[in-house]
Tab-separated table of C-alpha atoms and ligand atoms in Angstrom:
chain	number	residue	atom	x	y	z
A	94	MET	CA	111.780	53.294	-21.658
A	95	ALA	CA	110.758	50.270	-19.583
A	96	GLN	CA	109.573	52.657	-16.889
A	97	SER	CA	107.207	54.532	-19.259
A	98	ARG	CA	105.869	51.208	-20.637
A	99	ARG	CA	105.090	50.078	-17.104
A	100	ASP	CA	103.364	53.406	-16.426
A	101	PHE	CA	101.282	53.010	-19.580
A	102	LEU	CA	100.232	49.433	-18.709
A	103	GLY	CA	99.431	50.551	-15.190
A	104	MET	CA	97.140	53.258	-16.535
A	105	VAL	CA	95.424	50.819	-18.915
A	106	PHE	CA	94.804	48.261	-16.136
A	107	GLY	CA	93.641	51.046	-13.837
A	108	ALA	CA	91.169	52.273	-16.459
A	109	PHE	CA	89.840	48.704	-16.946
A	110	ALA	CA	89.477	48.202	-13.213
A	111	GLY	CA	87.646	51.539	-12.884
A	112	ALA	CA	85.291	50.723	-15.772
A	113	GLY	CA	84.661	47.265	-14.309
A	114	GLY	CA	83.837	48.776	-10.922
A	115	LEU	CA	81.360	51.217	-12.480
A	116	ALA	CA	79.734	48.411	-14.474
A	117	ALA	CA	79.402	46.334	-11.296
A	118	LEU	CA	77.796	49.272	-9.436
A	119	TYR	CA	75.364	49.855	-12.314
A	120	ALA	CA	74.456	46.138	-12.369
A	121	MET	CA	73.854	46.189	-8.598
A	122	LYS	CA	71.611	49.259	-8.906
A	123	ARG	CA	69.592	47.590	-11.688
A	124	THR	CA	69.201	44.527	-9.479
A	125	TRP	CA	67.977	46.509	-6.485
A	126	ASP	CA	65.613	48.818	-8.398
A	127	PRO	CA	62.023	47.527	-8.549
A	128	LEU	CA	60.998	46.192	-11.961
A	129	PRO	CA	59.016	48.654	-14.124
A	130	SER	CA	56.019	46.321	-13.886
A	131	VAL	CA	56.252	46.422	-10.082
A	132	MET	CA	56.477	50.231	-10.074
A	133	ALA	CA	53.483	50.493	-12.414
A	134	ALA	CA	51.538	48.067	-10.228
A	135	GLY	CA	51.944	50.397	-7.235
A	136	PHE	CA	49.385	52.901	-8.515
A	137	THR	CA	45.940	52.472	-10.009
A	138	THR	CA	44.112	55.449	-11.507
A	139	VAL	CA	40.330	55.417	-11.826
A	140	ASP	CA	38.246	58.068	-13.554
A	141	LEU	CA	35.218	58.625	-11.325
A	142	SER	CA	33.312	60.926	-13.695
A	143	PRO	CA	31.342	58.196	-15.579
A	144	MET	CA	29.995	56.662	-12.346
A	145	LYS	CA	26.291	56.909	-11.578
A	146	GLU	CA	24.811	57.580	-8.162
A	147	GLY	CA	24.578	54.393	-6.125
A	148	GLU	CA	26.940	52.524	-8.474
A	149	LEU	CA	29.584	50.247	-6.993
A	150	ARG	CA	32.782	49.665	-8.944
A	151	THR	CA	35.426	47.142	-8.012
A	152	VAL	CA	38.977	47.754	-9.229
A	153	THR	CA	42.195	45.945	-8.401
A	154	TRP	CA	45.067	47.657	-6.613
A	155	ARG	CA	48.177	45.693	-5.638
A	156	GLY	CA	46.199	42.480	-6.021
A	157	LYS	CA	43.404	43.615	-3.677
A	158	PRO	CA	39.814	44.434	-4.599
A	159	ILE	CA	38.941	48.080	-3.998
A	160	PHE	CA	35.297	49.059	-3.655
A	161	ILE	CA	34.285	52.490	-4.932
A	162	LEU	CA	30.691	53.422	-4.144
A	163	LYS	CA	29.280	56.690	-5.394
A	164	LYS	CA	27.402	58.750	-2.806
A	165	PRO	CA	25.980	56.141	-0.466
A	166	PRO	CA	22.820	57.594	1.099
A	167	GLU	CA	23.761	58.516	4.637
A	168	GLU	CA	20.476	57.280	6.065
A	169	ASN	CA	21.612	53.747	5.235
A	170	CYS	CA	24.760	54.009	7.285
A	171	ASN	CA	24.113	52.903	10.842
A	172	THR	CA	27.059	54.825	12.137
A	173	ILE	CA	27.219	58.095	13.965
A	174	PRO	CA	27.080	60.936	11.427
A	175	ASP	CA	30.627	62.223	12.013
A	176	GLU	CA	32.057	58.735	11.641
A	177	THR	CA	30.114	58.313	8.419
A	178	LYS	CA	31.228	61.635	6.982
A	179	LYS	CA	34.859	60.819	7.703
A	180	ARG	CA	34.671	57.810	5.376
A	181	LEU	CA	33.355	59.783	2.404
A	182	VAL	CA	35.519	61.712	-0.030
A	183	LYS	CA	34.075	64.631	-1.989
A	184	VAL	CA	34.999	64.824	-5.678
A	185	GLY	CA	33.287	67.669	-7.497
A	186	ASP	CA	29.663	67.703	-6.317
A	187	SER	CA	29.559	64.008	-5.442
A	188	GLU	CA	30.718	61.904	-2.539
A	189	TYR	CA	32.399	58.525	-2.763
A	190	LEU	CA	33.266	55.698	-0.456
A	191	VAL	CA	36.648	54.099	-1.192
A	192	MET	CA	37.716	51.017	0.756
A	193	ILE	CA	39.593	47.746	0.510
A	194	GLY	CA	36.961	45.122	-0.337
A	195	LEU	CA	38.204	42.517	2.104
A	196	CYS	CA	36.355	41.425	5.224
A	197	THR	CA	38.250	42.500	8.343
A	198	HIS	CA	37.470	39.141	9.971
A	199	LEU	CA	39.423	36.670	7.811
A	200	GLY	CA	39.742	38.426	4.462
A	201	CYS	CA	36.844	37.141	2.334
A	202	ILE	CA	35.367	39.497	-0.264
A	203	PRO	CA	31.973	40.793	0.915
A	204	SER	CA	29.262	41.241	-1.679
A	205	TRP	CA	27.186	44.395	-2.091
A	206	GLU	CA	23.449	43.964	-1.688
A	207	PRO	CA	21.989	47.137	-3.209
A	208	ASP	CA	18.416	46.414	-2.068
A	209	LYS	CA	19.434	46.148	1.575
A	210	LYS	CA	22.261	48.713	1.215
A	211	THR	CA	24.618	46.363	3.013
A	212	PHE	CA	27.805	44.450	2.314
A	213	HIS	CA	27.392	40.804	3.247
A	214	CYS	CA	30.285	38.438	3.899
A	215	ALA	CA	29.208	34.895	3.111
A	216	CYS	CA	32.135	33.277	4.952
A	217	HIS	CA	30.818	33.747	8.502
A	218	GLY	CA	27.793	35.995	8.025
A	219	GLY	CA	29.486	39.330	8.714
A	220	GLU	CA	27.686	42.483	7.630
A	221	TYR	CA	28.698	46.053	6.913
A	222	ASP	CA	26.513	49.069	6.273
A	223	ALA	CA	26.600	51.174	3.099
A	224	CYS	CA	29.631	53.028	4.468
A	225	GLY	CA	31.628	49.855	5.069
A	226	VAL	CA	31.194	49.960	8.853
A	227	ASN	CA	30.769	46.542	10.510
A	228	THR	CA	27.257	46.131	11.907
A	229	PHE	CA	26.858	42.399	12.542
A	230	GLY	CA	28.821	39.191	13.013
A	231	PRO	CA	32.527	38.575	13.561
A	232	PRO	CA	34.179	41.449	11.603
A	233	PRO	CA	36.093	43.443	14.253
A	234	ARG	CA	36.250	46.799	12.441
A	235	PRO	CA	35.092	48.683	9.345
A	236	MET	CA	36.637	47.820	5.987
A	237	ASP	CA	40.028	49.493	5.618
A	238	ILE	CA	40.674	52.647	3.587
A	239	PRO	CA	43.488	52.338	1.010
A	240	PRO	CA	45.930	55.221	0.523
A	241	PHE	CA	44.614	57.464	-2.249
A	242	LYS	CA	44.732	60.946	-3.668
A	243	ILE	CA	42.325	62.895	-5.857
A	244	GLU	CA	43.466	64.512	-9.110
A	245	GLY	CA	40.542	66.356	-10.693
A	246	THR	CA	37.931	63.639	-11.247
A	247	LYS	CA	40.492	60.848	-10.936
A	248	LEU	CA	41.204	58.644	-7.970
A	249	VAL	CA	44.843	57.574	-7.676
A	250	LEU	CA	45.233	54.530	-5.450
A	251	GLY	CA	48.609	54.019	-3.798
A	252	GLU	CA	49.494	57.591	-2.918
A	253	GLU	CA	48.588	59.430	0.288
A	254	GLY	CA	46.841	62.672	-0.695
A	255	PRO	CA	45.453	65.323	1.697
A	256	GLU	CA	41.941	63.801	1.544
A	257	TYR	CA	43.272	60.411	2.688
A	258	LYS	CA	45.424	61.935	5.431
A	259	LYS	CA	42.445	63.888	6.772
A	260	MET	CA	40.270	60.764	6.656
A	261	VAL	CA	42.680	58.590	8.625
A	262	GLY	CA	43.726	61.371	11.021
A	263	LYS	CA	47.232	61.931	9.630
A	264	ALA	CA	46.631	65.564	8.647
B	563	FES	S1	35.689	36.391	6.747
B	563	FES	FE1	33.979	37.713	6.679
B	563	FES	S2	32.807	37.130	8.365
B	563	FES	FE2	34.531	35.843	8.467
């Protein structure tokens, strides 16, 4: 009789210990998983269809400004044609420039000057052409391209699609 009571108590304690272990594992997983707000912040979707030719839109992705410029006229890009074409993404019949709107010198936000078709960085006088390629001053390289993919007429920032991989030479 005492033996079966001990067996029963042993099973009850074992079940409690097992349940406690599972609860602890679940709590650890919840702690390690990124918060839903963090996961949502990883991607930004922008519908490109309402944009007009020559329009510049600035959206925020992971706290950074992203410049989207619809079909910059190639004659205003002082880069070699192939280099220019590589920085443009075709969506439907239109072409877009997508880049992180931070100066590659020290990270200021350049401003778009539509009359001159240039991006001007007021911090140290850096300049970029209409394709985001550095043309004057201290910026050491063109503005960076963020990872993106195209879904229909939508731009999804934060995911590496085939267009992005081709652009940065990963495809
Ligand atoms: S931060 Fe833009 S030129 Fe220095």
